[in-house]
Short mmCIF file of C-alpha atoms and ligand atoms in Angstrom, two decimals:
data_model
loop_
_atom_site.label_atom_id
_atom_site.label_comp_id
_atom_site.label_asym_id
_atom_site.label_seq_id
_atom_site.Cartn_x
_atom_site.Cartn_y
_atom_site.Cartn_z
CA MET A 1 101.85 52.40 -66.54
CA ALA A 2 103.78 49.23 -67.24
CA GLU A 3 105.57 49.05 -70.57
CA LYS A 4 103.52 47.57 -73.39
CA LEU A 5 104.62 44.37 -75.08
CA SER A 6 104.41 43.69 -78.81
CA ALA A 7 104.05 40.55 -80.86
CA VAL A 8 107.20 39.06 -82.36
CA LYS A 9 108.11 40.75 -85.65
CA GLY A 10 106.52 39.02 -88.64
CA MET A 11 103.95 37.23 -86.46
CA ASN A 12 100.43 38.58 -86.76
CA ASP A 13 97.39 38.79 -84.52
CA ILE A 14 94.18 37.91 -86.31
CA LEU A 15 91.32 39.80 -84.69
CA PRO A 16 87.72 40.71 -85.59
CA PRO A 17 86.55 41.79 -88.08
CA ASP A 18 89.42 40.18 -90.02
CA SER A 19 89.05 36.84 -88.29
CA ALA A 20 85.60 36.46 -89.90
CA ARG A 21 87.36 36.34 -93.28
CA TRP A 22 89.61 33.59 -91.97
CA GLU A 23 86.64 31.60 -90.67
CA TRP A 24 84.81 31.99 -93.96
CA PHE A 25 87.88 30.78 -95.86
CA GLU A 26 88.30 27.85 -93.48
CA SER A 27 84.65 26.87 -93.86
CA LYS A 28 85.10 26.72 -97.65
CA VAL A 29 88.18 24.57 -97.15
CA ARG A 30 86.41 22.18 -94.78
CA ALA A 31 83.51 21.77 -97.20
CA LEU A 32 85.97 21.09 -100.05
CA MET A 33 87.84 18.43 -98.06
CA ALA A 34 84.58 16.69 -97.22
CA ARG A 35 83.61 16.62 -100.92
CA TYR A 36 86.95 15.06 -101.88
CA ALA A 37 86.93 12.72 -98.84
CA TYR A 38 90.18 14.00 -97.30
CA ALA A 39 90.37 13.37 -93.54
CA ASN A 40 91.74 15.94 -91.09
CA VAL A 41 95.06 15.38 -89.28
CA ARG A 42 96.81 17.47 -86.62
CA THR A 43 100.45 17.02 -85.75
CA PRO A 44 102.67 18.92 -83.27
CA ILE A 45 104.02 22.39 -84.03
CA VAL A 46 107.40 21.38 -82.60
CA GLU A 47 109.36 18.47 -84.08
CA PRO A 48 112.92 17.15 -83.71
CA THR A 49 115.23 19.34 -85.82
CA ALA A 50 116.57 16.20 -87.54
CA LEU A 51 113.15 15.60 -89.14
CA PHE A 52 113.43 18.73 -91.26
CA VAL A 53 117.16 18.44 -91.94
CA ARG A 54 116.66 14.90 -93.25
CA GLY A 55 113.27 15.55 -94.81
CA LEU A 56 113.76 18.84 -96.64
CA GLY A 57 117.47 18.55 -97.43
CA GLU A 58 120.41 20.25 -95.76
CA VAL A 59 121.07 22.62 -98.67
CA THR A 60 117.68 24.33 -98.90
CA ASP A 61 116.69 27.90 -97.99
CA ILE A 62 114.50 26.61 -95.19
CA VAL A 63 117.08 24.41 -93.48
CA GLU A 64 120.04 26.71 -94.13
CA LYS A 65 118.56 29.94 -92.87
CA GLU A 66 114.83 29.97 -92.10
CA MET A 67 114.26 27.52 -89.25
CA TYR A 68 113.44 28.50 -85.69
CA SER A 69 115.53 25.89 -83.90
CA PHE A 70 116.31 25.73 -80.21
CA GLU A 71 117.51 23.46 -77.50
CA ASP A 72 114.97 22.11 -75.04
CA SER A 73 116.34 23.57 -71.81
CA MET A 74 115.05 20.59 -69.84
CA ASN A 75 116.87 17.82 -71.68
CA GLY A 76 119.00 19.38 -74.43
CA ASP A 77 116.93 17.96 -77.32
CA ARG A 78 117.31 19.87 -80.61
CA LEU A 79 113.83 21.06 -81.60
CA THR A 80 112.38 23.16 -84.44
CA LEU A 81 109.11 25.05 -84.96
CA ARG A 82 107.74 23.35 -88.07
CA PRO A 83 108.62 25.32 -91.23
CA GLU A 84 106.43 23.11 -93.44
CA ALA A 85 103.74 20.50 -92.92
CA THR A 86 104.61 17.42 -94.96
CA ALA A 87 107.59 16.09 -92.99
CA GLY A 88 105.63 16.03 -89.72
CA ILE A 89 102.64 14.30 -91.30
CA VAL A 90 104.85 11.66 -92.89
CA ARG A 91 106.64 11.12 -89.57
CA ALA A 92 103.28 10.60 -87.86
CA MET A 93 102.11 8.12 -90.50
CA ILE A 94 105.30 6.08 -90.14
CA GLU A 95 105.27 6.26 -86.35
CA HIS A 96 101.67 5.02 -86.11
CA ASN A 97 101.87 2.64 -89.07
CA ALA A 98 98.77 4.52 -90.21
CA LEU A 99 98.87 3.23 -93.78
CA TYR A 100 98.67 -0.40 -92.61
CA ASN A 101 95.12 -0.73 -93.94
CA GLY A 102 95.78 1.08 -97.20
CA PRO A 103 96.47 4.53 -98.59
CA MET A 104 95.06 7.68 -97.00
CA ARG A 105 93.99 11.12 -98.14
CA VAL A 106 94.49 13.71 -95.41
CA TRP A 107 94.51 17.46 -94.94
CA SER A 108 95.63 19.84 -92.22
CA ALA A 109 95.36 23.55 -91.40
CA VAL A 110 98.75 24.51 -89.99
CA SER A 111 100.76 27.40 -88.53
CA LEU A 112 104.28 27.43 -89.95
CA PHE A 113 107.40 29.33 -88.90
CA ARG A 114 110.20 30.62 -91.09
CA HIS A 115 112.77 33.28 -90.28
CA GLU A 116 112.31 35.42 -93.39
CA ARG A 117 112.29 39.16 -94.01
CA PRO A 118 108.69 40.14 -93.24
CA GLN A 119 106.80 41.92 -96.01
CA LYS A 120 103.34 41.80 -97.53
CA GLY A 121 102.52 38.13 -98.15
CA ARG A 122 105.66 36.93 -96.35
CA TYR A 123 105.63 36.46 -92.59
CA ARG A 124 107.55 34.61 -89.90
CA GLN A 125 104.47 32.83 -88.64
CA PHE A 126 102.11 32.04 -91.48
CA HIS A 127 99.37 29.55 -92.23
CA GLN A 128 98.82 26.87 -94.79
CA ILE A 129 96.14 24.51 -95.88
CA ASP A 130 97.95 21.32 -96.59
CA VAL A 131 96.70 18.22 -98.41
CA GLU A 132 98.51 14.91 -98.75
CA ALA A 133 97.57 11.69 -100.55
CA LEU A 134 99.71 8.96 -99.00
CA GLY A 135 100.29 5.59 -100.65
CA PHE A 136 99.11 6.58 -104.13
CA ALA A 137 101.49 6.29 -107.08
CA GLY A 138 99.43 8.59 -109.31
CA PRO A 139 99.24 10.16 -111.85
CA ASP A 140 95.47 10.27 -111.27
CA VAL A 141 95.87 11.54 -107.71
CA ASP A 142 98.36 14.22 -108.81
CA ALA A 143 95.70 15.52 -111.18
CA GLU A 144 92.95 15.19 -108.55
CA GLN A 145 94.90 17.44 -106.20
CA ILE A 146 95.47 20.07 -108.86
CA LEU A 147 91.75 20.02 -109.65
CA MET A 148 90.97 20.39 -105.93
CA CYS A 149 92.85 23.66 -106.03
CA ARG A 150 90.79 24.87 -108.93
CA ALA A 151 87.59 23.82 -107.15
CA LEU A 152 88.60 25.82 -104.09
CA LEU A 153 89.45 28.90 -106.18
CA ARG A 154 85.98 28.60 -107.73
CA ASP A 155 84.26 28.10 -104.37
CA LEU A 156 85.97 31.25 -103.13
CA GLY A 157 84.83 33.21 -106.17
CA ILE A 158 88.32 33.97 -107.51
CA PRO A 159 88.09 34.43 -111.29
CA MET A 160 90.48 32.03 -113.05
CA GLU A 161 91.94 34.87 -115.11
CA HIS A 162 93.80 36.04 -111.99
CA VAL A 163 95.66 32.77 -111.37
CA ARG A 164 97.72 30.50 -113.55
CA LEU A 165 98.89 26.94 -113.09
CA GLU A 166 102.51 26.01 -113.78
CA LEU A 167 103.54 22.39 -114.09
CA ASN A 168 106.82 20.53 -114.35
CA SER A 169 108.34 17.12 -113.79
CA LEU A 170 111.43 16.65 -111.63
CA GLY A 171 111.81 13.09 -112.91
CA GLN A 172 113.49 10.41 -110.83
CA PRO A 173 116.77 10.60 -108.88
CA SER A 174 118.83 8.94 -111.66
CA GLU A 175 117.53 11.44 -114.22
CA ARG A 176 118.28 14.29 -111.87
CA MET A 177 121.87 13.01 -111.44
CA ALA A 178 122.50 13.23 -115.20
CA HIS A 179 120.93 16.68 -115.31
CA ARG A 180 122.91 17.72 -112.28
CA ALA A 181 126.22 17.02 -114.01
CA ALA A 182 125.12 19.13 -116.98
CA LEU A 183 123.97 21.90 -114.64
CA ILE A 184 127.27 22.00 -112.77
CA ALA A 185 129.17 22.24 -116.06
CA HIS A 186 126.89 25.08 -117.20
CA PHE A 187 127.20 27.10 -114.00
CA GLU A 188 130.97 26.48 -113.80
CA ALA A 189 131.26 28.03 -117.26
CA HIS A 190 129.51 31.14 -115.88
CA ALA A 191 131.12 31.20 -112.46
CA ASP A 192 131.66 34.98 -112.62
CA VAL A 193 127.89 35.64 -112.49
CA LEU A 194 127.14 33.31 -109.56
CA ASP A 195 126.29 34.91 -106.24
CA GLU A 196 127.54 33.60 -102.93
CA ASP A 197 124.57 31.25 -102.36
CA ALA A 198 124.93 29.78 -105.82
CA ARG A 199 128.66 29.24 -105.52
CA ARG A 200 128.15 27.43 -102.23
CA ARG A 201 125.42 25.26 -103.75
CA LEU A 202 127.18 24.56 -107.03
CA HIS A 203 128.44 21.16 -105.94
CA SER A 204 126.07 20.38 -103.08
CA ASN A 205 122.70 21.18 -104.68
CA PRO A 206 122.93 22.87 -108.10
CA LEU A 207 119.19 22.38 -108.79
CA ARG A 208 118.57 24.88 -105.98
CA ILE A 209 120.35 27.55 -108.01
CA LEU A 210 117.43 27.45 -110.46
CA ASP A 211 115.19 28.58 -107.59
CA THR A 212 117.21 31.81 -107.08
CA LYS A 213 115.37 35.10 -106.74
CA ASN A 214 118.52 37.10 -107.69
CA PRO A 215 117.71 39.15 -110.83
CA ALA A 216 121.38 39.27 -111.84
CA MET A 217 121.35 35.50 -112.28
CA GLN A 218 118.13 35.15 -114.26
CA ALA A 219 119.89 35.07 -117.63
CA ILE A 220 122.19 32.13 -116.81
CA VAL A 221 119.32 30.34 -115.11
CA GLU A 222 117.23 30.82 -118.27
CA ALA A 223 120.03 29.35 -120.37
CA ALA A 224 120.67 26.36 -118.08
CA PRO A 225 120.13 22.80 -119.35
CA GLN A 226 116.58 21.66 -118.67
CA LEU A 227 115.75 18.62 -116.59
CA MET A 228 112.88 17.93 -119.01
CA ASP A 229 115.45 16.91 -121.62
CA PHE A 230 116.86 14.27 -119.28
CA LEU A 231 113.57 12.57 -118.44
CA GLY A 232 113.11 8.92 -119.43
CA GLU A 233 110.02 7.32 -120.88
CA ALA A 234 108.30 6.48 -117.60
CA SER A 235 108.68 10.00 -116.20
CA LEU A 236 107.38 11.55 -119.40
CA ALA A 237 104.45 9.13 -119.44
CA HIS A 238 103.57 10.14 -115.87
CA LEU A 239 103.64 13.81 -116.79
CA ASN A 240 101.57 13.21 -119.90
CA ALA A 241 98.98 11.28 -117.93
CA VAL A 242 98.59 14.22 -115.54
CA ARG A 243 98.32 16.56 -118.52
CA ALA A 244 95.66 14.37 -120.12
CA VAL A 245 93.41 14.76 -117.06
CA LEU A 246 93.95 18.52 -116.90
CA ASP A 247 93.19 18.80 -120.60
CA ALA A 248 90.06 16.69 -120.23
CA ALA A 249 88.98 18.87 -117.31
CA GLY A 250 89.52 22.01 -119.36
CA LEU A 251 92.16 23.37 -117.01
CA ALA A 252 94.83 25.44 -118.77
CA TYR A 253 98.44 25.25 -117.52
CA ARG A 254 101.92 26.19 -118.61
CA ILE A 255 104.83 23.77 -118.56
CA ASN A 256 107.60 25.59 -116.72
CA PRO A 257 110.83 23.58 -117.07
CA ARG A 258 112.46 25.78 -114.43
CA LEU A 259 109.93 25.10 -111.71
CA VAL A 260 111.87 23.25 -108.99
CA ARG A 261 110.19 24.05 -105.63
CA GLY A 262 111.99 24.75 -102.37
CA MET A 263 112.36 21.29 -100.82
CA ASP A 264 114.53 18.40 -101.96
CA TYR A 265 111.92 15.70 -101.42
CA TYR A 266 110.02 16.22 -104.67
CA ASN A 267 110.10 13.96 -107.73
CA LEU A 268 107.98 13.68 -110.90
CA THR A 269 105.01 16.07 -110.79
CA VAL A 270 105.53 19.54 -109.29
CA PHE A 271 103.18 22.48 -109.70
CA GLU A 272 102.45 26.00 -108.50
CA TRP A 273 99.42 28.25 -108.64
CA ILE A 274 100.58 31.80 -109.21
CA THR A 275 98.84 35.16 -109.32
CA ASP A 276 100.22 38.40 -110.70
CA LYS A 277 98.16 40.34 -108.15
CA LEU A 278 100.65 39.97 -105.28
CA GLY A 279 104.02 40.96 -106.75
CA SER A 280 106.91 38.71 -105.84
CA GLN A 281 104.75 36.92 -103.26
CA GLY A 282 102.61 35.60 -106.11
CA THR A 283 102.75 31.86 -105.46
CA VAL A 284 99.58 31.04 -103.56
CA CYS A 285 99.84 27.25 -103.69
CA GLY A 286 102.64 24.81 -104.42
CA GLY A 287 102.97 21.07 -104.37
CA GLY A 288 104.09 17.87 -105.97
CA ARG A 289 104.97 14.23 -105.64
CA TYR A 290 107.43 12.97 -103.02
CA ASP A 291 107.81 9.23 -103.51
CA GLY A 292 111.12 9.00 -101.62
CA LEU A 293 110.27 10.83 -98.41
CA PHE A 294 108.85 7.91 -96.42
CA GLU A 295 112.04 5.90 -96.91
CA GLN A 296 114.20 8.92 -96.19
CA LEU A 297 112.43 9.22 -92.83
CA GLY A 298 112.76 5.53 -91.98
CA GLY A 299 109.48 4.22 -93.36
CA LYS A 300 108.62 1.70 -96.06
CA PRO A 301 108.65 2.89 -99.68
CA THR A 302 105.39 4.81 -100.07
CA PRO A 303 104.49 7.01 -103.03
CA ALA A 304 102.75 10.26 -102.09
CA VAL A 305 101.71 13.66 -103.37
CA GLY A 306 100.58 16.87 -101.70
CA TRP A 307 100.25 20.63 -101.79
CA GLY A 308 100.42 23.59 -99.44
CA MET A 309 98.38 26.75 -99.88
CA GLY A 310 99.35 30.01 -98.19
CA VAL A 311 96.27 31.26 -96.32
CA GLU A 312 97.50 34.86 -95.91
CA ARG A 313 98.28 35.09 -99.62
CA MET A 314 94.88 33.65 -100.54
CA LEU A 315 93.17 36.24 -98.32
CA LEU A 316 95.27 39.01 -99.91
CA LEU A 317 94.30 37.70 -103.33
CA LEU A 318 90.62 37.66 -102.38
CA GLU A 319 90.96 41.27 -101.31
CA ALA A 320 92.87 42.21 -104.48
CA VAL A 321 90.16 40.79 -106.74
CA GLY A 322 87.39 42.34 -104.64
CA VAL A 323 85.79 39.20 -103.20
CA GLN A 324 83.96 40.10 -99.98
CA PRO A 325 82.91 37.24 -97.72
CA PRO A 326 79.23 37.54 -96.82
CA ALA A 327 78.84 39.69 -93.71
CA SER A 328 77.91 37.63 -90.70
CA ALA A 329 75.37 39.06 -88.28
CA PRO A 330 73.25 37.62 -85.48
CA ASP A 331 69.65 36.67 -86.19
CA ALA A 332 68.51 38.76 -83.26
CA TYR A 333 69.73 41.33 -80.74
CA ALA A 334 68.11 41.48 -77.31
CA ILE A 335 67.03 44.89 -75.97
CA VAL A 336 66.77 44.76 -72.17
CA PRO A 337 65.26 47.95 -70.72
CA SER A 338 65.70 47.13 -67.01
CA ALA A 339 67.87 45.03 -64.74
CA GLU A 340 64.73 43.21 -63.57
CA ALA A 341 64.10 41.94 -67.10
CA MET A 342 67.64 40.58 -67.49
CA PRO A 343 67.14 37.02 -66.11
CA VAL A 344 64.06 36.36 -68.28
CA ALA A 345 65.84 37.85 -71.29
CA MET A 346 68.90 35.70 -70.69
CA VAL A 347 66.84 32.52 -70.31
CA THR A 348 64.86 33.29 -73.48
CA CYS A 349 68.07 33.93 -75.43
CA GLU A 350 69.37 30.60 -74.16
CA ALA A 351 66.25 28.82 -75.43
CA LEU A 352 66.52 30.55 -78.82
CA ARG A 353 70.20 29.62 -79.16
CA ALA A 354 69.47 26.03 -78.16
CA ALA A 355 66.96 26.01 -81.02
CA GLY A 356 69.63 27.18 -83.48
CA ALA A 357 69.16 30.95 -83.66
CA SER A 358 72.15 33.25 -83.14
CA VAL A 359 71.34 35.88 -80.58
CA GLN A 360 73.43 38.70 -79.16
CA MET A 361 72.56 40.20 -75.82
CA HIS A 362 74.21 42.95 -73.86
CA ALA A 363 72.03 43.88 -70.91
CA GLY A 364 74.80 45.93 -69.31
CA THR A 365 73.74 45.23 -65.74
CA GLY A 366 77.36 45.72 -64.64
CA GLU A 367 78.11 48.98 -66.47
CA GLY A 368 74.69 50.57 -65.92
CA MET A 369 71.81 49.85 -68.29
CA GLY A 370 71.96 51.84 -71.53
CA SER A 371 68.92 53.84 -72.67
CA MET A 372 66.54 52.14 -75.11
CA LYS A 373 67.87 54.47 -77.78
CA SER A 374 71.49 53.48 -77.25
CA GLN A 375 70.55 49.78 -77.13
CA PHE A 376 68.72 50.10 -80.44
CA LYS A 377 71.80 51.76 -81.91
CA LYS A 378 73.89 48.78 -80.83
CA ALA A 379 71.31 46.41 -82.27
CA ASP A 380 71.53 48.22 -85.63
CA ALA A 381 75.32 48.23 -85.54
CA SER A 382 75.36 44.47 -84.91
CA GLY A 383 73.63 43.93 -88.27
CA ALA A 384 71.01 41.76 -86.57
CA ARG A 385 67.84 40.99 -88.51
CA HIS A 386 65.57 41.40 -85.52
CA ALA A 387 65.41 43.12 -82.16
CA LEU A 388 63.90 41.31 -79.21
CA ILE A 389 62.38 43.81 -76.78
CA PHE A 390 61.96 42.58 -73.23
CA GLY A 391 59.72 45.46 -72.01
CA ALA A 392 57.98 45.22 -68.63
CA ASP A 393 54.41 45.26 -70.11
CA GLU A 394 55.12 42.41 -72.50
CA LEU A 395 56.90 40.38 -69.85
CA ALA A 396 53.88 40.74 -67.55
CA GLN A 397 51.83 38.97 -70.25
CA GLY A 398 54.49 36.31 -70.83
CA LEU A 399 55.49 37.86 -74.16
CA VAL A 400 58.47 39.43 -75.92
CA THR A 401 58.25 41.83 -78.88
CA VAL A 402 60.11 40.79 -82.04
CA LYS A 403 60.81 43.76 -84.29
CA SER A 404 62.27 43.59 -87.78
CA LEU A 405 65.39 45.73 -88.24
CA ARG A 406 65.72 45.12 -91.99
CA ASP A 407 63.95 46.31 -95.12
CA GLY A 408 62.97 49.59 -93.52
CA GLY A 409 62.12 47.73 -90.34
CA GLY A 410 59.21 48.42 -88.10
CA ALA A 411 57.13 45.27 -88.50
CA GLN A 412 56.65 43.75 -85.08
CA ILE A 413 54.96 40.82 -83.47
CA ALA A 414 54.55 39.56 -79.89
CA ARG A 415 55.85 36.05 -79.21
CA PRO A 416 55.28 33.83 -76.16
CA LEU A 417 58.38 33.60 -73.94
CA ALA A 418 57.58 30.02 -73.01
CA GLU A 419 57.58 28.79 -76.61
CA ALA A 420 60.88 30.25 -77.81
CA ALA A 421 61.95 27.02 -79.49
CA ALA A 422 58.83 27.08 -81.67
CA TRP A 423 59.40 30.57 -83.08
CA ALA A 424 63.23 30.58 -83.11
CA PRO A 425 63.30 29.52 -86.81
CA THR A 426 61.36 32.66 -87.81
CA LEU A 427 64.31 34.78 -86.61
CA GLN A 428 66.49 33.23 -89.29
CA SER A 429 64.31 34.55 -92.09
CA LEU A 430 63.97 38.21 -92.92
CA ALA A 431 60.27 38.38 -92.01
P1 ATP B 501 108.30 31.50 -101.77
O1 ATP B 501 109.00 31.09 -103.03
O2 ATP B 501 107.31 32.61 -101.97
O3 ATP B 501 109.25 31.73 -100.65
P2 ATP B 501 108.02 28.79 -100.98
O4 ATP B 501 108.38 28.02 -102.20
O5 ATP B 501 109.02 28.96 -99.91
O6 ATP B 501 107.42 30.22 -101.37
P3 ATP B 501 106.35 26.67 -100.01
O7 ATP B 501 107.29 26.21 -99.01
O8 ATP B 501 106.14 25.91 -101.24
O9 ATP B 501 106.67 28.19 -100.39
O10 ATP B 501 104.93 26.91 -99.30
C1 ATP B 501 103.69 26.87 -100.01
C2 ATP B 501 102.97 28.19 -99.92
O11 ATP B 501 103.02 28.76 -98.62
C3 ATP B 501 103.55 29.28 -100.77
O12 ATP B 501 103.14 29.13 -102.09
C4 ATP B 501 103.00 30.52 -100.14
O13 ATP B 501 101.65 30.73 -100.56
C5 ATP B 501 103.01 30.17 -98.69
N1 ATP B 501 104.20 30.74 -98.00
C6 ATP B 501 105.47 30.28 -98.03
N2 ATP B 501 106.26 31.03 -97.25
C7 ATP B 501 105.48 31.99 -96.70
C8 ATP B 501 105.69 33.06 -95.78
N3 ATP B 501 106.89 33.28 -95.25
N4 ATP B 501 104.64 33.85 -95.44
C9 ATP B 501 103.42 33.63 -95.96
N5 ATP B 501 103.14 32.63 -96.82
C10 ATP B 501 104.16 31.81 -97.19
MG1 MG B 502 110.37 30.52 -99.40
#
């Protein structure tokens, strides 16, 4: 036998029955986006490497060590598998002048790629639901997006006690410059405790040091000067306006002055939704305002805000809190006793499906027809509400037997083959 091949480490296959959980989650997301009037966008998985280097910042975990970058062997272009969604969406908006007629609310379901150490809740290919409001200065839209997250958690049936919202303001670039000087002085005074990453970032991007996951550095990070104390009136007013909406909406949050997020493009509002159910992979959703990114990528000044939600982590959280998506099963399963009955059965199933019923049929004419008993077993295993029995006697009279497989089962009724569309709706009820 030829040698078997495996998927790339940290990249997962999503197969049944697990894929049903994904579809259920995605259907909740789609319904949410429709209710908030966010329009779907899809951008390429591969982008020029320069987009992310310029967009996310050279001294970030993603750009320094997590990107899958390669040279296009045809023309030597430097390309990267997208590690996050926002930069590509902003590029597309600028390229197509899509905000010409006014601001836009958009969302996207994306696959992302980061070269990280794979573990539970952390993969090399992972998925996000991403929302962006482009051309809005906020703070109303910032709050709207945070509330969208809560609405989705509710729609999914995740009790709010298992997630918390953390909020911070990163202010404006001038405020960050003043804070930065104070940060550098603080970390220089504790240079002995800095790890290699931190020492390298001390003068290039000291704010990043606050994002460290190194336990040995937590104490000096705790003691570091807080950006909050450097914020001017306008930045504080923006934060307070967001808080006022959250308060009015009865959504509890914690101000976390050390919340900085992993990309450089953020300013003002930043937030994360965190659960304690998933260990150190506890952040299920993160986002914030990025008013400077359009200009940084060659566009006109355009205020914007967005968030990204980790789909794998949300599904793990659903599992951890015991939320089971409703089982999906066909309305009916066709039992086909003989090869002769197969064409009529197939045509009837087609008519039922055209009328909106979900019908599973496995006549098995290629593998040898199974006994009635084994077909009934399969019908039961499928979870179908009804069996359709295409027996020779019924067919001779132009009929098919519909038998209930639920609630003890047994009840049966003969239905005319020629009028499938008329009785298809009855398959969708438990009668
Ligand atoms: P972390 O601090 O856990 O590395 P991050 O700050 O890098 O997260 P973001 O870039 O803000 O994450 O992405 C938003 C969300 O995407 C995260 O909150 C998380 O739910 C999810 N996510 C990020 N990286 C991964 C990954 N490697 N595998 C699975 N999900 C991820
Ligand atoms: Mg990360």
